[in-house]
N, CA, C and O atoms as a DFTB+ gen file, in Angstrom:
672 C
 N C O
     1  1      -4.229      42.028      26.912
     2  2      -5.673      42.008      26.758
     3  2      -6.050      40.798      25.917
     4  3      -5.398      40.518      24.911
     5  1      -7.089      40.080      26.313
     6  2      -7.518      38.900      25.577
     7  2      -8.421      39.293      24.425
     8  3      -9.001      40.379      24.413
     9  1      -8.533      38.394      23.453
    10  2      -9.411      38.635      22.302
    11  2     -10.848      38.567      22.751
    12  3     -11.177      37.816      23.669
    13  1     -11.715      39.344      22.116
    14  2     -13.128      39.302      22.491
    15  2     -13.754      37.962      22.119
    16  3     -13.391      37.367      21.105
    17  1     -14.670      37.498      22.913
    18  2     -15.399      36.271      22.609
    19  2     -16.544      36.611      21.684
    20  3     -16.991      37.758      21.681
    21  1     -17.036      35.684      20.909
    22  2     -18.122      35.981      19.982
    23  2     -19.355      36.579      20.656
    24  3     -20.075      37.354      20.026
    25  1     -19.613      36.248      21.899
    26  2     -20.796      36.779      22.571
    27  2     -20.681      38.282      22.785
    28  3     -21.712      38.941      22.919
    29  1     -19.478      38.862      22.826
    30  2     -19.281      40.285      23.060
    31  2     -19.165      41.072      21.768
    32  3     -19.060      42.298      21.809
    33  1     -19.179      40.410      20.628
    34  2     -19.062      41.093      19.351
    35  2     -20.422      41.592      18.888
    36  3     -21.465      41.073      19.284
    37  1     -20.381      42.609      18.040
    38  2     -21.638      43.094      17.464
    39  2     -22.233      41.998      16.600
    40  3     -21.500      41.131      16.124
    41  1     -23.558      42.011      16.382
    42  2     -24.185      40.957      15.575
    43  2     -23.576      40.846      14.178
    44  3     -23.389      39.732      13.689
    45  1     -23.262      41.957      13.525
    46  2     -22.697      41.905      12.173
    47  2     -21.307      41.279      12.198
    48  3     -20.984      40.435      11.362
    49  1     -20.480      41.698      13.168
    50  2     -19.131      41.165      13.279
    51  2     -19.159      39.696      13.703
    52  3     -18.347      38.897      13.236
    53  1     -20.088      39.345      14.584
    54  2     -20.222      37.962      15.015
    55  2     -20.610      37.080      13.836
    56  3     -20.037      36.005      13.655
    57  1     -21.587      37.522      13.024
    58  2     -22.013      36.737      11.860
    59  2     -20.865      36.581      10.863
    60  3     -20.681      35.509      10.286
    61  1     -20.096      37.649      10.662
    62  2     -18.959      37.580       9.744
    63  2     -17.917      36.610      10.290
    64  3     -17.366      35.805       9.539
    65  1     -17.641      36.681      11.598
    66  2     -16.667      35.782      12.222
    67  2     -17.116      34.333      12.112
    68  3     -16.319      33.453      11.788
    69  1     -18.405      34.083      12.385
    70  2     -18.922      32.719      12.287
    71  2     -18.872      32.202      10.855
    72  3     -18.578      31.028      10.629
    73  1     -19.155      33.064       9.891
    74  2     -19.102      32.668       8.488
    75  2     -17.665      32.310       8.092
    76  3     -17.431      31.319       7.401
    77  1     -16.706      33.130       8.540
    78  2     -15.306      32.837       8.231
    79  2     -14.848      31.547       8.915
    80  3     -14.121      30.749       8.323
    81  1     -15.275      31.351      10.155
    82  2     -14.936      30.128      10.885
    83  2     -15.514      28.906      10.180
    84  3     -14.828      27.897      10.016
    85  1     -16.766      28.998       9.766
    86  2     -17.409      27.879       9.057
    87  2     -16.714      27.608       7.728
    88  3     -16.502      26.453       7.357
    89  1     -16.360      28.671       7.013
    90  2     -15.671      28.498       5.732
    91  2     -14.312      27.841       5.947
    92  3     -13.919      26.955       5.187
    93  1     -13.596      28.275       6.982
    94  2     -12.294      27.679       7.290
    95  2     -12.410      26.214       7.643
    96  3     -11.595      25.399       7.209
    97  1     -13.421      25.871       8.432
    98  2     -13.630      24.470       8.805
    99  2     -13.965      23.637       7.573
   100  3     -13.474      22.518       7.424
   101  1     -14.791      24.176       6.700
   102  2     -15.167      23.446       5.488
   103  2     -13.953      23.206       4.603
   104  3     -13.796      22.118       4.049
   105  1     -13.088      24.212       4.465
   106  2     -11.881      24.045       3.659
   107  2     -10.976      22.991       4.288
   108  3     -10.423      22.148       3.582
   109  1     -10.819      23.034       5.622
   110  2      -9.977      22.054       6.302
   111  2     -10.520      20.647       6.113
   112  3      -9.761      19.730       5.799
   113  1     -11.814      20.464       6.299
   114  2     -12.413      19.146       6.128
   115  2     -12.321      18.682       4.684
   116  3     -12.064      17.505       4.431
   117  1     -12.526      19.585       3.734
   118  2     -12.420      19.225       2.327
   119  2     -11.004      18.808       1.993
   120  3     -10.789      17.829       1.277
   121  1     -10.033      19.552       2.512
   122  2      -8.643      19.207       2.246
   123  2      -8.323      17.833       2.820
   124  3      -7.661      17.029       2.162
   125  1      -8.784      17.550       4.040
   126  2      -8.556      16.225       4.623
   127  2      -9.230      15.159       3.779
   128  3      -8.653      14.102       3.525
   129  1     -10.440      15.433       3.348
   130  2     -11.158      14.474       2.511
   131  2     -10.449      14.242       1.196
   132  3     -10.375      13.107       0.724
   133  1      -9.924      15.302       0.593
   134  2      -9.198      15.144      -0.655
   135  2      -7.921      14.348      -0.449
   136  3      -7.595      13.480      -1.259
   137  1      -7.202      14.630       0.616
   138  2      -5.974      13.892       0.884
   139  2      -6.297      12.424       1.122
   140  3      -5.630      11.547       0.572
   141  1      -7.322      12.145       1.944
   142  2      -7.688      10.754       2.207
   143  2      -8.164      10.050       0.956
   144  3      -7.818       8.892       0.722
   145  1      -8.963      10.742       0.141
   146  2      -9.451      10.135      -1.093
   147  2      -8.297       9.906      -2.061
   148  3      -8.254       8.897      -2.765
   149  1      -7.367      10.851      -2.089
   150  2      -6.247      10.772      -3.015
   151  2      -5.255       9.698      -2.592
   152  3      -4.819       8.892      -3.414
   153  1      -4.900       9.686      -1.320
   154  2      -3.886       8.764      -0.826
   155  2      -4.463       7.478      -0.266
   156  3      -3.735       6.499      -0.106
   157  1      -5.737       7.456       0.029
   158  2      -6.346       6.285       0.621
   159  2      -6.119       6.278       2.122
   160  3      -5.202       6.927       2.626
   161  1      -6.949       5.549       2.822
   162  2      -6.820       5.479       4.273
   163  2      -6.484       4.074       4.715
   164  3      -6.576       3.753       5.899
   165  1      -6.095       3.234       3.774
   166  2      -5.822       1.846       4.099
   167  2      -4.437       1.629       4.675
   168  3      -3.737       2.574       5.041
   169  1      -4.056       0.356       4.747
   170  2      -2.815      -0.032       5.392
   171  2      -1.691      -0.349       4.415
   172  3      -0.644      -0.834       4.844
   173  1      -1.860      -0.097       3.138
   174  2      -0.869      -0.519       2.142
   175  2       0.524       0.031       2.427
   176  3       1.515      -0.612       2.080
   177  1       0.623       1.185       3.042
   178  2       1.933       1.757       3.345
   179  2       2.549       1.134       4.598
   180  3       3.714       1.393       4.903
   181  1       1.792       0.322       5.323
   182  2       2.274      -0.278       6.565
   183  2       2.504      -1.784       6.473
   184  3       2.928      -2.402       7.449
   185  1       2.234      -2.374       5.326
   186  2       2.388      -3.816       5.151
   187  2       3.880      -4.155       5.200
   188  3       4.713      -3.384       4.724
   189  1       4.209      -5.317       5.780
   190  2       5.608      -5.705       5.962
   191  2       5.868      -7.118       5.460
   192  3       4.949      -7.922       5.306
   193  1       7.142      -7.397       5.209
   194  2       7.565      -8.748       4.850
   195  2       7.108      -9.695       5.957
   196  3       7.276      -9.407       7.142
   197  1       6.530     -10.822       5.561
   198  2       6.030     -11.805       6.518
   199  2       4.535     -11.707       6.735
   200  3       3.942     -12.621       7.308
   201  1       3.902     -10.616       6.292
   202  2       2.448     -10.480       6.423
   203  2       1.760     -11.395       5.418
   204  3       2.216     -11.541       4.284
   205  1       0.660     -12.009       5.842
   206  2      -0.090     -12.949       4.999
   207  2      -1.466     -12.377       4.656
   208  3      -2.004     -11.540       5.380
   209  1      -2.020     -12.842       3.546
   210  2      -3.328     -12.379       3.077
   211  2      -3.832     -13.326       2.001
   212  3      -3.124     -14.240       1.578
   213  1      -5.060     -13.099       1.567
   214  2      -5.618     -13.798       0.414
   215  2      -5.687     -12.793      -0.720
   216  3      -6.350     -11.762      -0.606
   217  1      -5.010     -13.090      -1.802
   218  2      -4.884     -12.122      -2.887
   219  2      -6.240     -11.673      -3.423
   220  3      -6.432     -10.490      -3.703
   221  1      -7.182     -12.606      -3.568
   222  2      -8.484     -12.216      -4.119
   223  2      -9.208     -11.228      -3.206
   224  3      -9.997     -10.416      -3.691
   225  1      -8.959     -11.276      -1.902
   226  2      -9.570     -10.304      -0.983
   227  2      -8.942      -8.920      -1.158
   228  3      -9.628      -7.907      -1.019
   229  1      -7.651      -8.872      -1.460
   230  2      -7.005      -7.582      -1.709
   231  2      -7.623      -6.932      -2.942
   232  3      -7.834      -5.719      -2.971
   233  1      -7.914      -7.739      -3.956
   234  2      -8.485      -7.195      -5.177
   235  2      -9.979      -6.930      -5.064
   236  3     -10.554      -6.249      -5.913
   237  1     -10.612      -7.461      -4.027
   238  2     -12.049      -7.248      -3.829
   239  2     -12.350      -5.914      -3.152
   240  3     -13.480      -5.431      -3.221
   241  1     -11.353      -5.310      -2.497
   242  2     -11.580      -4.035      -1.822
   243  2     -11.443      -2.904      -2.833
   244  3     -10.793      -3.078      -3.863
   245  1     -12.045      -1.744      -2.557
   246  2     -11.879      -0.613      -3.480
   247  2     -10.396      -0.338      -3.706
   248  3      -9.605      -0.302      -2.764
   249  1     -10.041      -0.148      -4.953
   250  2      -8.649       0.073      -5.295
   251  2      -7.920      -1.219      -5.578
   252  3      -6.690      -1.259      -5.560
   253  1      -8.670      -2.281      -5.841
   254  2      -8.060      -3.588      -6.053
   255  2      -7.432      -3.737      -7.421
   256  3      -6.777      -2.822      -7.920
   257  1      -7.634      -4.904      -8.031
   258  2      -6.951      -5.256      -9.270
   259  2      -7.094      -4.169     -10.336
   260  3      -8.175      -3.623     -10.554
   261  1      -5.984      -3.878     -10.982
   262  2      -5.882      -2.869     -12.030
   263  2      -6.152      -1.458     -11.531
   264  3      -6.347      -0.541     -12.330
   265  1      -6.166      -1.281     -10.240
   266  2      -6.300       0.035      -9.640
   267  2      -5.228       0.168      -8.571
   268  3      -4.445      -0.754      -8.341
   269  1      -5.201       1.306      -7.930
   270  2      -4.254       1.505      -6.843
   271  2      -4.758       0.772      -5.605
   272  3      -5.906       0.952      -5.200
   273  1      -3.918      -0.040      -5.011
   274  2      -4.274      -0.770      -3.795
   275  2      -3.968       0.121      -2.603
   276  3      -2.832       0.562      -2.426
   277  1      -4.976       0.385      -1.790
   278  2      -4.752       1.185      -0.588
   279  2      -4.929       0.360       0.677
   280  3      -4.504       0.775       1.755
   281  1      -5.555      -0.807       0.552
   282  2      -5.798      -1.630       1.729
   283  2      -5.563      -3.097       1.396
   284  3      -6.051      -3.604       0.386
   285  1      -4.814      -3.766       2.255
   286  2      -4.568      -5.192       2.114
   287  2      -5.178      -5.868       3.344
   288  3      -4.708      -5.647       4.459
   289  1      -6.213      -6.685       3.159
   290  2      -6.837      -7.366       4.301
   291  2      -5.918      -8.460       4.851
   292  3      -5.992      -9.613       4.426
   293  1      -5.057      -8.089       5.795
   294  2      -4.092      -9.026       6.369
   295  2      -4.784     -10.027       7.281
   296  3      -5.792      -9.720       7.916
   297  1      -4.221     -11.229       7.331
   298  2      -4.711     -12.260       8.241
   299  2      -3.505     -12.909       8.918
   300  3      -2.385     -12.831       8.414
   301  1      -3.738     -13.531      10.029
   302  2      -2.693     -14.255      10.737
   303  2      -2.215     -15.393       9.843
   304  3      -3.027     -16.115       9.264
   305  1      -0.908     -15.551       9.732
   306  2      -0.363     -16.602       8.864
   307  2      -0.731     -18.006       9.331
   308  3      -0.607     -18.960       8.563
   309  1      -1.179     -18.148      10.569
   310  2      -1.631     -19.452      11.066
   311  2      -2.998     -19.818      10.494
   312  3      -3.403     -20.979      10.551
   313  1      -3.705     -18.842       9.946
   314  2      -5.005     -19.068       9.299
   315  2      -4.775     -19.406       7.822
   316  3      -3.753     -19.018       7.255
   317  1      -5.713     -20.124       7.193
   318  2      -5.558     -20.426       5.766
   319  2      -5.454     -19.148       4.928
   320  3      -6.243     -18.217       5.090
   321  1      -4.471     -19.124       4.037
   322  2      -4.228     -17.976       3.159
   323  2      -3.512     -18.469       1.906
   324  3      -3.035     -19.603       1.857
   325  1      -3.444     -17.612       0.902
   326  2      -2.758     -18.026      -0.318
   327  2      -1.636     -17.076      -0.737
   328  3      -1.032     -17.265      -1.793
   329  1      -1.352     -16.060       0.075
   330  2      -0.323     -15.103      -0.325
   331  2       0.443     -14.593       0.896
   332  3      -0.081     -14.519       2.007
   333  1       1.717     -14.242       0.638
   334  2       2.568     -13.716       1.698
   335  2       3.584     -12.749       1.094
   336  3       4.151     -13.007       0.032
   337  1       3.803     -11.641       1.782
   338  2       4.850     -10.704       1.382
   339  2       6.189     -11.292       1.798
   340  3       6.377     -11.651       2.960
   341  1       7.130     -11.392       0.845
   342  2       8.391     -12.082       1.150
   343  2       9.634     -11.228       1.007
   344  3      10.696     -11.639       1.475
   345  1       9.558     -10.065       0.387
   346  2      10.771      -9.275       0.181
   347  2      10.404      -7.824      -0.089
   348  3       9.389      -7.526      -0.719
   349  1      11.249      -6.932       0.401
   350  2      11.066      -5.499       0.164
   351  2      12.408      -4.889      -0.212
   352  3      13.447      -5.239       0.347
   353  1      12.364      -3.972      -1.166
   354  2      13.572      -3.257      -1.579
   355  2      13.171      -1.857      -2.033
   356  3      12.165      -1.679      -2.720
   357  1      13.961      -0.879      -1.645
   358  2      13.701       0.500      -2.038
   359  2      14.392       0.822      -3.354
   360  3      15.535       0.429      -3.590
   361  1      13.678       1.542      -4.200
   362  2      14.273       2.063      -5.425
   363  2      15.115       3.286      -5.072
   364  3      14.896       3.894      -4.024
   365  1      16.073       3.661      -5.923
   366  2      16.917       4.824      -5.623
   367  2      16.114       6.123      -5.614
   368  3      15.106       6.249      -6.308
   369  1      16.577       7.081      -4.818
   370  2      15.953       8.403      -4.798
   371  2      16.106       9.075      -6.155
   372  3      16.897       8.641      -6.993
   373  1      15.352      10.123      -6.354
   374  2      15.385      10.874      -7.601
   375  2      13.975      11.094      -8.092
   376  3      13.008      10.845      -7.371
   377  1      13.862      11.558      -9.317
   378  2      12.553      11.769      -9.925
   379  2      11.887      10.424     -10.186
   380  3      12.556       9.411     -10.391
   381  1      10.547      10.431     -10.176
   382  2       9.794       9.208     -10.452
   383  2      10.194       8.700     -11.840
   384  3      10.107       9.441     -12.819
   385  1      10.633       7.435     -11.930
   386  2      11.136       6.911     -13.205
   387  2      10.048       6.526     -14.208
   388  3      10.358       6.185     -15.350
   389  1       8.796       6.575     -13.804
   390  2       7.700       6.199     -14.692
   391  2       7.152       4.838     -14.327
   392  3       7.868       3.987     -13.799
   393  1       5.871       4.639     -14.613
   394  2       5.201       3.396     -14.248
   395  2       5.845       2.167     -14.888
   396  3       6.003       1.137     -14.232
   397  1       6.214       2.269     -16.154
   398  2       6.807       1.131     -16.853
   399  2       8.140       0.746     -16.233
   400  3       8.411      -0.438     -16.030
   401  1       8.965       1.721     -15.935
   402  2      10.261       1.454     -15.317
   403  2      10.098       0.845     -13.924
   404  3      10.819      -0.087     -13.568
   405  1       9.167       1.361     -13.144
   406  2       8.927       0.816     -11.805
   407  2       8.430      -0.618     -11.911
   408  3       8.849      -1.481     -11.140
   409  1       7.537      -0.877     -12.863
   410  2       7.004      -2.232     -13.054
   411  2       8.132      -3.209     -13.436
   412  3       8.190      -4.326     -12.922
   413  1       9.020      -2.781     -14.337
   414  2      10.156      -3.632     -14.728
   415  2      11.077      -3.895     -13.541
   416  3      11.528      -5.021     -13.333
   417  1      11.351      -2.850     -12.770
   418  2      12.198      -3.019     -11.579
   419  2      11.568      -4.000     -10.607
   420  3      12.255      -4.844     -10.032
   421  1      10.256      -3.890     -10.424
   422  2       9.549      -4.801      -9.514
   423  2       9.669      -6.238     -10.003
   424  3       9.890      -7.140      -9.195
   425  1       9.532      -6.470     -11.291
   426  2       9.664      -7.825     -11.831
   427  2      11.062      -8.370     -11.586
   428  3      11.216      -9.517     -11.168
   429  1      12.081      -7.559     -11.843
   430  2      13.466      -8.005     -11.634
   431  2      13.730      -8.296     -10.161
   432  3      14.338      -9.312      -9.825
   433  1      13.274      -7.409      -9.288
   434  2      13.505      -7.563      -7.850
   435  2      12.765      -8.789      -7.309
   436  3      13.338      -9.594      -6.575
   437  1      11.499      -8.920      -7.675
   438  2      10.658      -9.967      -7.090
   439  2      10.908     -11.349      -7.680
   440  3      10.620     -12.352      -7.026
   441  1      11.432     -11.425      -8.888
   442  2      11.662     -12.722      -9.512
   443  2      13.122     -13.139      -9.440
   444  3      13.513     -14.119     -10.074
   445  1      13.928     -12.418      -8.686
   446  2      15.354     -12.697      -8.591
   447  2      15.709     -13.621      -7.444
   448  3      14.933     -14.493      -7.053
   449  1      16.892     -13.410      -6.921
   450  2      17.430     -14.304      -5.884
   451  2      16.603     -14.280      -4.599
   452  3      16.579     -15.268      -3.864
   453  1      15.929     -13.168      -4.320
   454  2      15.096     -13.107      -3.109
   455  2      13.988     -14.165      -3.159
   456  3      13.662     -14.768      -2.136
   457  1      13.419     -14.388      -4.324
   458  2      12.386     -15.409      -4.488
   459  2      12.982     -16.802      -4.268
   460  3      12.405     -17.631      -3.563
   461  1      14.140     -17.046      -4.877
   462  2      14.798     -18.353      -4.697
   463  2      15.132     -18.585      -3.230
   464  3      14.940     -19.687      -2.716
   465  1      15.632     -17.554      -2.556
   466  2      15.967     -17.681      -1.132
   467  2      14.727     -17.963      -0.298
   468  3      14.782     -18.745       0.651
   469  1      13.613     -17.336      -0.642
   470  2      12.380     -17.499       0.125
   471  2      11.762     -18.878      -0.085
   472  3      11.370     -19.541       0.875
   473  1      11.676     -19.308      -1.348
   474  2      10.974     -20.551      -1.661
   475  2      11.858     -21.786      -1.587
   476  3      11.361     -22.882      -1.327
   477  1      13.131     -21.634      -1.806
   478  2      13.998     -22.800      -1.866
   479  2      13.772     -23.537      -3.180
   480  3      13.257     -22.962      -4.139
   481  1      14.148     -24.779      -3.221
   482  2      14.051     -25.553      -4.457
   483  2      12.857     -26.492      -4.477
   484  3      12.701     -27.260      -5.427
   485  1      12.019     -26.454      -3.466
   486  2      10.935     -27.425      -3.357
   487  2       9.659     -27.023      -4.091
   488  3       8.733     -27.827      -4.200
   489  1       9.598     -25.822      -4.584
   490  2       8.377     -25.344      -5.222
   491  2       8.640     -25.120      -6.701
   492  3       9.583     -24.422      -7.074
   493  1       7.800     -25.716      -7.541
   494  2       7.943     -25.484      -8.975
   495  2       7.238     -24.198      -9.343
   496  3       6.289     -23.782      -8.679
   497  1       7.707     -23.576     -10.401
   498  2       7.142     -22.286     -10.795
   499  2       5.664     -22.371     -11.154
   500  3       4.957     -21.366     -11.082
   501  1       5.185     -23.549     -11.539
   502  2       3.769     -23.669     -11.890
   503  2       2.874     -23.603     -10.652
   504  3       1.665     -23.401     -10.767
   505  1       3.473     -23.774      -9.466
   506  2       2.706     -23.746      -8.223
   507  2       2.516     -22.347      -7.655
   508  3       1.674     -22.144      -6.781
   509  1       3.278     -21.393      -8.136
   510  2       3.273     -20.061      -7.529
   511  2       3.150     -18.960      -8.585
   512  3       3.442     -19.149      -9.766
   513  1       2.712     -17.827      -8.105
   514  2       2.670     -16.609      -8.909
   515  2       3.296     -15.504      -8.076
   516  3       3.246     -15.545      -6.847
   517  1       3.877     -14.532      -8.729
   518  2       4.556     -13.442      -8.049
   519  2       3.799     -12.146      -8.320
   520  3       3.357     -11.896      -9.441
   521  1       3.657     -11.333      -7.288
   522  2       3.055     -10.018      -7.426
   523  2       3.839      -9.012      -6.616
   524  3       4.778      -9.371      -5.906
   525  1       3.455      -7.754      -6.719
   526  2       4.147      -6.730      -5.934
   527  2       3.246      -5.523      -5.730
   528  3       2.337      -5.244      -6.511
   529  1       3.540      -4.826      -4.651
   530  2       3.009      -3.480      -4.438
   531  2       4.172      -2.553      -4.718
   532  3       5.297      -2.809      -4.289
   533  1       3.905      -1.481      -5.433
   534  2       4.978      -0.588      -5.846
   535  2       4.491       0.853      -5.847
   536  3       3.288       1.103      -5.909
   537  1       5.415       1.797      -5.777
   538  2       5.002       3.203      -5.746
   539  2       4.431       3.659      -7.077
   540  3       4.757       3.120      -8.135
   541  1       3.573       4.663      -6.997
   542  2       3.127       5.373      -8.192
   543  2       3.624       6.808      -8.064
   544  3       4.249       7.157      -7.063
   545  1       3.361       7.618      -9.034
   546  2       3.899       8.980      -9.009
   547  2       3.408       9.760      -7.790
   548  3       4.156      10.564      -7.231
   549  1       2.166       9.534      -7.372
   550  2       1.627      10.269      -6.227
   551  2       2.309       9.859      -4.929
   552  3       2.711      10.719      -4.146
   553  1       2.446       8.540      -4.687
   554  2       3.071       8.111      -3.436
   555  2       4.569       8.421      -3.457
   556  3       5.162       8.687      -2.411
   557  1       5.176       8.388      -4.632
   558  2       6.595       8.725      -4.772
   559  2       6.824      10.180      -4.363
   560  3       7.711      10.479      -3.563
   561  1       6.014      11.075      -4.923
   562  2       6.208      12.507      -4.680
   563  2       5.694      12.963      -3.317
   564  3       6.356      13.753      -2.643
   565  1       4.531      12.480      -2.904
   566  2       3.909      12.984      -1.677
   567  2       4.343      12.255      -0.418
   568  3       4.401      12.856       0.655
   569  1       4.650      10.967      -0.534
   570  2       4.967      10.172       0.654
   571  2       6.401       9.659       0.661
   572  3       6.802       8.928       1.566
   573  1       7.170      10.048      -0.352
   574  2       8.554       9.593      -0.467
   575  2       8.621       8.068      -0.501
   576  3       9.554       7.473       0.038
   577  1       7.641       7.442      -1.128
   578  2       7.535       5.988      -1.224
   579  2       8.457       5.487      -2.333
   580  3       8.315       5.886      -3.488
   581  1       9.391       4.623      -1.985
   582  2      10.310       4.033      -2.960
   583  2      10.281       2.506      -2.900
   584  3      11.024       1.842      -3.622
   585  1       9.429       1.952      -2.047
   586  2       9.479       0.524      -1.744
   587  2       8.742      -0.341      -2.754
   588  3       7.590      -0.086      -3.106
   589  1       9.451      -1.379      -3.210
   590  2       8.847      -2.479      -3.954
   591  2       8.622      -3.577      -2.913
   592  3       9.571      -4.013      -2.261
   593  1       7.391      -4.020      -2.754
   594  2       7.063      -5.055      -1.777
   595  2       6.551      -6.269      -2.543
   596  3       5.465      -6.238      -3.122
   597  1       7.340      -7.335      -2.541
   598  2       7.050      -8.536      -3.322
   599  2       6.199      -9.510      -2.525
   600  3       6.348      -9.633      -1.309
   601  1       5.312     -10.197      -3.219
   602  2       4.546     -11.259      -2.567
   603  2       4.434     -12.461      -3.487
   604  3       4.524     -12.351      -4.710
   605  1       4.235     -13.605      -2.865
   606  2       4.057     -14.859      -3.576
   607  2       2.632     -15.352      -3.325
   608  3       2.091     -15.206      -2.228
   609  1       2.042     -15.934      -4.360
   610  2       0.687     -16.490      -4.277
   611  2       0.760     -17.951      -4.696
   612  3       1.334     -18.276      -5.735
   613  1       0.181     -18.826      -3.892
   614  2       0.146     -20.243      -4.259
   615  2      -1.120     -20.536      -5.046
   616  3      -2.180     -19.963      -4.793
   617  1      -0.985     -21.428      -5.990
   618  2      -2.119     -21.873      -6.789
   619  2      -2.747     -23.065      -6.071
   620  3      -2.033     -23.938      -5.576
   621  1      -4.052     -23.106      -6.014
   622  2      -4.720     -24.243      -5.382
   623  2      -5.204     -23.931      -3.987
   624  3      -5.602     -22.805      -3.686
   625  1      -5.165     -24.936      -3.146
   626  2      -5.697     -24.817      -1.787
   627  2      -4.869     -23.853      -0.940
   628  3      -3.646     -23.799      -1.073
   629  1      -5.539     -23.091      -0.068
   630  2      -4.811     -22.213       0.856
   631  2      -3.908     -23.031       1.780
   632  3      -4.106     -24.230       1.975
   633  1      -2.919     -22.350       2.337
   634  2      -1.976     -22.989       3.259
   635  2      -2.043     -22.289       4.607
   636  3      -2.606     -21.200       4.725
   637  1      -1.469     -22.916       5.614
   638  2      -1.301     -22.269       6.912
   639  2       0.199     -22.181       7.169
   640  3       0.965     -23.022       6.699
   641  1       0.610     -21.175       7.906
   642  2       2.032     -20.939       8.136
   643  2       2.644     -20.179       6.982
   644  3       1.952     -19.778       6.045
   645  1       3.947     -19.984       7.058
   646  2       4.643     -19.247       6.023
   647  2       4.733     -20.067       4.749
   648  3       4.760     -21.297       4.794
   649  1       4.777     -19.393       3.632
   650  2       4.940     -20.064       2.349
   651  2       6.410     -20.319       2.036
   652  3       6.723     -21.078       1.119
   653  1       7.300     -19.702       2.775
   654  2       8.725     -19.828       2.516
   655  2       9.369     -20.961       3.281
   656  3       8.900     -21.362       4.346
   657  1      10.466     -21.476       2.713
   658  2      11.173     -22.575       3.360
   659  2      11.955     -22.103       4.577
   660  3      12.181     -22.872       5.510
   661  1      12.368     -20.840       4.569
   662  2      13.161     -20.314       5.686
   663  2      12.291     -19.971       6.877
   664  3      12.806     -19.764       7.976
   665  1      10.989     -19.906       6.685
   666  2      10.060     -19.515       7.749
   667  2       8.922     -20.521       7.883
   668  3       7.766     -20.155       7.672
   669  1       9.206     -21.766       8.225
   670  2       8.123     -22.767       8.261
   671  2       7.060     -22.452       9.290
   672  3       6.094     -23.203       9.430
């Protein structure tokens, strides 16, 4: 036997069913809204090594500088830009090590041999700045995010093409 349709229910039962349905929908939408607001709906979790952008545009979007970055306005590397993601490395599994520890790990990872390999010897340190996207406690726990994603920013005029010597 199939379940009764709302049109066949008594008015009191129909009103109760509709109220419960509306309440359920509201809770579902609120939960989605909370998850989206909490985690962001941007592309930060999908950015890859080799992607190019302008750093000031990343900081101009909600969640920019000194906040959690949820969206990176990527552009084709053939277009003028001043930043490029050059290296990614995952931190070990386990409990979240804390913001300070993650920040230190990001500095070590991004300023190490991967940077030298990417830039070669033709760029002086005064010409570039290093940044990174890194997990926070929420992305670590909820999304299993362990990735440190390093990027380089050139000082001065934007460039076209890759910023690295290995990827002209």
